PDB file of C-alpha atoms in Angstrom:
ATOM      1  CA  MET N   1     149.810  49.488 124.699  1.00  0.00           C
ATOM      2  CA  ALA N   2     150.624  51.486 127.630  1.00  0.00           C
ATOM      3  CA  GLY N   3     150.404  55.176 126.881  1.00  0.00           C
ATOM      4  CA  ASP N   4     147.661  54.716 124.295  1.00  0.00           C
ATOM      5  CA  ASP N   5     144.665  56.635 125.598  1.00  0.00           C
ATOM      6  CA  ASP N   6     141.941  55.511 123.270  1.00  0.00           C
ATOM      7  CA  GLY N   7     143.636  55.198 119.903  1.00  0.00           C
ATOM      8  CA  ASN N   8     142.667  58.687 118.682  1.00  0.00           C
ATOM      9  CA  ASP N   9     146.057  60.355 118.788  1.00  0.00           C
ATOM     10  CA  ASP N  10     146.244  60.817 115.012  1.00  0.00           C
ATOM     11  CA  GLU N  11     145.076  64.006 113.213  1.00  0.00           C
ATOM     12  CA  THR N  12     141.823  62.747 111.687  1.00  0.00           C
ATOM     13  CA  SER N  13     139.493  65.302 113.260  1.00  0.00           C
ATOM     14  CA  VAL N  14     136.575  66.452 111.165  1.00  0.00           C
ATOM     15  CA  ILE N  15     136.000  70.185 110.962  1.00  0.00           C
ATOM     16  CA  TYR N  16     132.455  71.316 110.302  1.00  0.00           C
ATOM     17  CA  LYS N  17     131.915  74.712 108.782  1.00  0.00           C
ATOM     18  CA  THR N  18     128.611  76.238 109.684  1.00  0.00           C
ATOM     19  CA  ARG N  19     127.060  79.090 107.805  1.00  0.00           C
ATOM     20  CA  ALA N  20     125.059  81.698 109.576  1.00  0.00           C
ATOM     21  CA  LYS N  21     121.613  81.673 108.054  1.00  0.00           C
ATOM     22  CA  THR N  22     120.653  85.121 106.846  1.00  0.00           C
ATOM     23  CA  ALA N  23     117.190  86.108 107.942  1.00  0.00           C
ATOM     24  CA  ARG N  24     114.906  87.620 105.339  1.00  0.00           C
ATOM     25  CA  PRO N  25     114.097  91.242 106.009  1.00  0.00           C
ATOM     26  CA  PRO N  26     110.583  91.870 107.281  1.00  0.00           C
ATOM     27  CA  LEU N  27     107.989  92.941 104.742  1.00  0.00           C
ATOM     28  CA  TYR N  28     105.561  95.812 105.082  1.00  0.00           C
ATOM     29  CA  LYS N  29     102.028  96.191 103.790  1.00  0.00           C
ATOM     30  CA  VAL N  30     101.155  99.495 102.148  1.00  0.00           C
ATOM     31  CA  LEU N  31      97.543 100.463 102.860  1.00  0.00           C
ATOM     32  CA  ILE N  32      95.223 103.023 101.296  1.00  0.00           C
ATOM     33  CA  LEU N  33      92.494 104.363 103.581  1.00  0.00           C
ATOM     34  CA  ASN N  34      89.072 105.556 102.493  1.00  0.00           C
ATOM     35  CA  ASP N  35      87.878 109.101 103.050  1.00  0.00           C
ATOM     36  CA  ASP N  36      84.771 111.003 102.041  1.00  0.00           C
ATOM     37  CA  TYR N  37      86.546 113.630  99.930  1.00  0.00           C
ATOM     38  CA  THR N  38      89.133 112.107  97.603  1.00  0.00           C
ATOM     39  CA  PRO N  39      87.580 111.339  94.195  1.00  0.00           C
ATOM     40  CA  MET N  40      87.528 107.693  93.196  1.00  0.00           C
ATOM     41  CA  GLU N  41      89.209 108.564  89.893  1.00  0.00           C
ATOM     42  CA  PHE N  42      92.138 110.070  91.794  1.00  0.00           C
ATOM     43  CA  VAL N  43      92.584 106.870  93.830  1.00  0.00           C
ATOM     44  CA  VAL N  44      92.539 104.813  90.616  1.00  0.00           C
ATOM     45  CA  HIS N  45      95.177 107.128  89.134  1.00  0.00           C
ATOM     46  CA  VAL N  46      97.384 106.775  92.254  1.00  0.00           C
ATOM     47  CA  LEU N  47      97.135 102.979  92.131  1.00  0.00           C
ATOM     48  CA  GLU N  48      98.066 102.916  88.454  1.00  0.00           C
ATOM     49  CA  ARG N  49     100.909 105.429  88.777  1.00  0.00           C
ATOM     50  CA  PHE N  50     102.625 104.335  91.978  1.00  0.00           C
ATOM     51  CA  PHE N  51     101.773 100.625  92.185  1.00  0.00           C
ATOM     52  CA  GLY N  52     101.822  99.666  88.511  1.00  0.00           C
ATOM     53  CA  LEU N  53      98.294  98.300  88.449  1.00  0.00           C
ATOM     54  CA  SER N  54      96.226  98.075  85.293  1.00  0.00           C
ATOM     55  CA  HIS N  55      93.155 100.273  85.122  1.00  0.00           C
ATOM     56  CA  ALA N  56      90.871  97.284  85.856  1.00  0.00           C
ATOM     57  CA  GLN N  57      92.977  96.177  88.854  1.00  0.00           C
ATOM     58  CA  ALA N  58      93.164  99.726  90.187  1.00  0.00           C
ATOM     59  CA  PHE N  59      89.405 100.173  89.820  1.00  0.00           C
ATOM     60  CA  GLU N  60      88.687  96.936  91.715  1.00  0.00           C
ATOM     61  CA  LEU N  61      91.103  97.862  94.500  1.00  0.00           C
ATOM     62  CA  MET N  62      89.609 101.359  94.728  1.00  0.00           C
ATOM     63  CA  LEU N  63      86.159  99.777  95.173  1.00  0.00           C
ATOM     64  CA  THR N  64      87.555  97.592  97.962  1.00  0.00           C
ATOM     65  CA  VAL N  65      88.924 100.710  99.695  1.00  0.00           C
ATOM     66  CA  HIS N  66      85.579 102.445  99.209  1.00  0.00           C
ATOM     67  CA  LYS N  67      83.508  99.550 100.575  1.00  0.00           C
ATOM     68  CA  LYS N  68      85.772  98.237 103.344  1.00  0.00           C
ATOM     69  CA  GLY N  69      87.519 101.441 104.362  1.00  0.00           C
ATOM     70  CA  VAL N  70      91.036 100.144 103.747  1.00  0.00           C
ATOM     71  CA  ALA N  71      92.919  97.866 101.363  1.00  0.00           C
ATOM     72  CA  VAL N  72      96.431  96.488 101.047  1.00  0.00           C
ATOM     73  CA  VAL N  73      97.861  97.804  97.799  1.00  0.00           C
ATOM     74  CA  GLY N  74     101.227  96.066  97.991  1.00  0.00           C
ATOM     75  CA  VAL N  75     103.800  94.325 100.169  1.00  0.00           C
ATOM     76  CA  PHE N  76     107.369  95.581 100.043  1.00  0.00           C
ATOM     77  CA  SER N  77     110.635  95.868 101.929  1.00  0.00           C
ATOM     78  CA  HIS N  78     110.726  98.659 104.519  1.00  0.00           C
ATOM     79  CA  GLU N  79     112.548 101.117 102.261  1.00  0.00           C
ATOM     80  CA  VAL N  80     110.304 100.552  99.258  1.00  0.00           C
ATOM     81  CA  ALA N  81     107.112 100.713 101.363  1.00  0.00           C
ATOM     82  CA  GLU N  82     108.303 103.911 103.012  1.00  0.00           C
ATOM     83  CA  THR N  83     109.048 105.456  99.615  1.00  0.00           C
ATOM     84  CA  LYS N  84     105.652 104.458  98.188  1.00  0.00           C
ATOM     85  CA  VAL N  85     103.827 105.962 101.177  1.00  0.00           C
ATOM     86  CA  ALA N  86     105.808 109.200 100.878  1.00  0.00           C
ATOM     87  CA  GLN N  87     105.168 109.412  97.122  1.00  0.00           C
ATOM     88  CA  VAL N  88     101.423 108.845  97.485  1.00  0.00           C
ATOM     89  CA  MET N  89     101.078 111.282 100.385  1.00  0.00           C
ATOM     90  CA  ASP N  90     103.068 113.969  98.573  1.00  0.00           C
ATOM     91  CA  PHE N  91     101.079 113.496  95.360  1.00  0.00           C
ATOM     92  CA  ALA N  92      97.759 113.666  97.245  1.00  0.00           C
ATOM     93  CA  ARG N  93      98.803 116.835  99.097  1.00  0.00           C
ATOM     94  CA  ARG N  94      99.965 118.521  95.882  1.00  0.00           C
ATOM     95  CA  HIS N  95      96.530 117.808  94.409  1.00  0.00           C
ATOM     96  CA  GLN N  96      94.809 118.953  97.621  1.00  0.00           C
ATOM     97  CA  HIS N  97      93.268 115.600  98.515  1.00  0.00           C
ATOM     98  CA  PRO N  98      93.178 114.155 102.049  1.00  0.00           C
ATOM     99  CA  LEU N  99      94.022 110.627 100.829  1.00  0.00           C
ATOM    100  CA  GLN N 100      95.845 108.610 103.503  1.00  0.00           C
ATOM    101  CA  CYS N 101      98.438 105.960 102.798  1.00  0.00           C
ATOM    102  CA  THR N 102     100.202 104.056 105.578  1.00  0.00           C
ATOM    103  CA  MET N 103     102.400 101.027 106.089  1.00  0.00           C
ATOM    104  CA  GLU N 104     102.489  98.286 108.690  1.00  0.00           C
ATOM    105  CA  LYS N 105     104.678  95.270 109.332  1.00  0.00           C
ATOM    106  CA  GLU N 106     103.327  92.103 107.787  1.00  0.00           C
TER     107      GLU N 106
END
């Protein structure tokens, strides 16, 4: 068996296909901040209109904002969070309220 290196001259190689694992996009928390001027009813309305909360859920979340100064009102992709913040801020300004809405990476 001269000339035989190690017996692996035949074409029986195994090819492994690897898939690149797609990372999930980061999520962003949308926050409503308390202020001393925006009426509580307006905050409830914003939560119902832009975040799809029931009146009871919106009222509870508004109380959390009122008592703690801030509350997370939803967690979304960057684009959706950015849109929600812009919608809330625009709506508040059009109604002459200083309500603040921000987003931060989760």
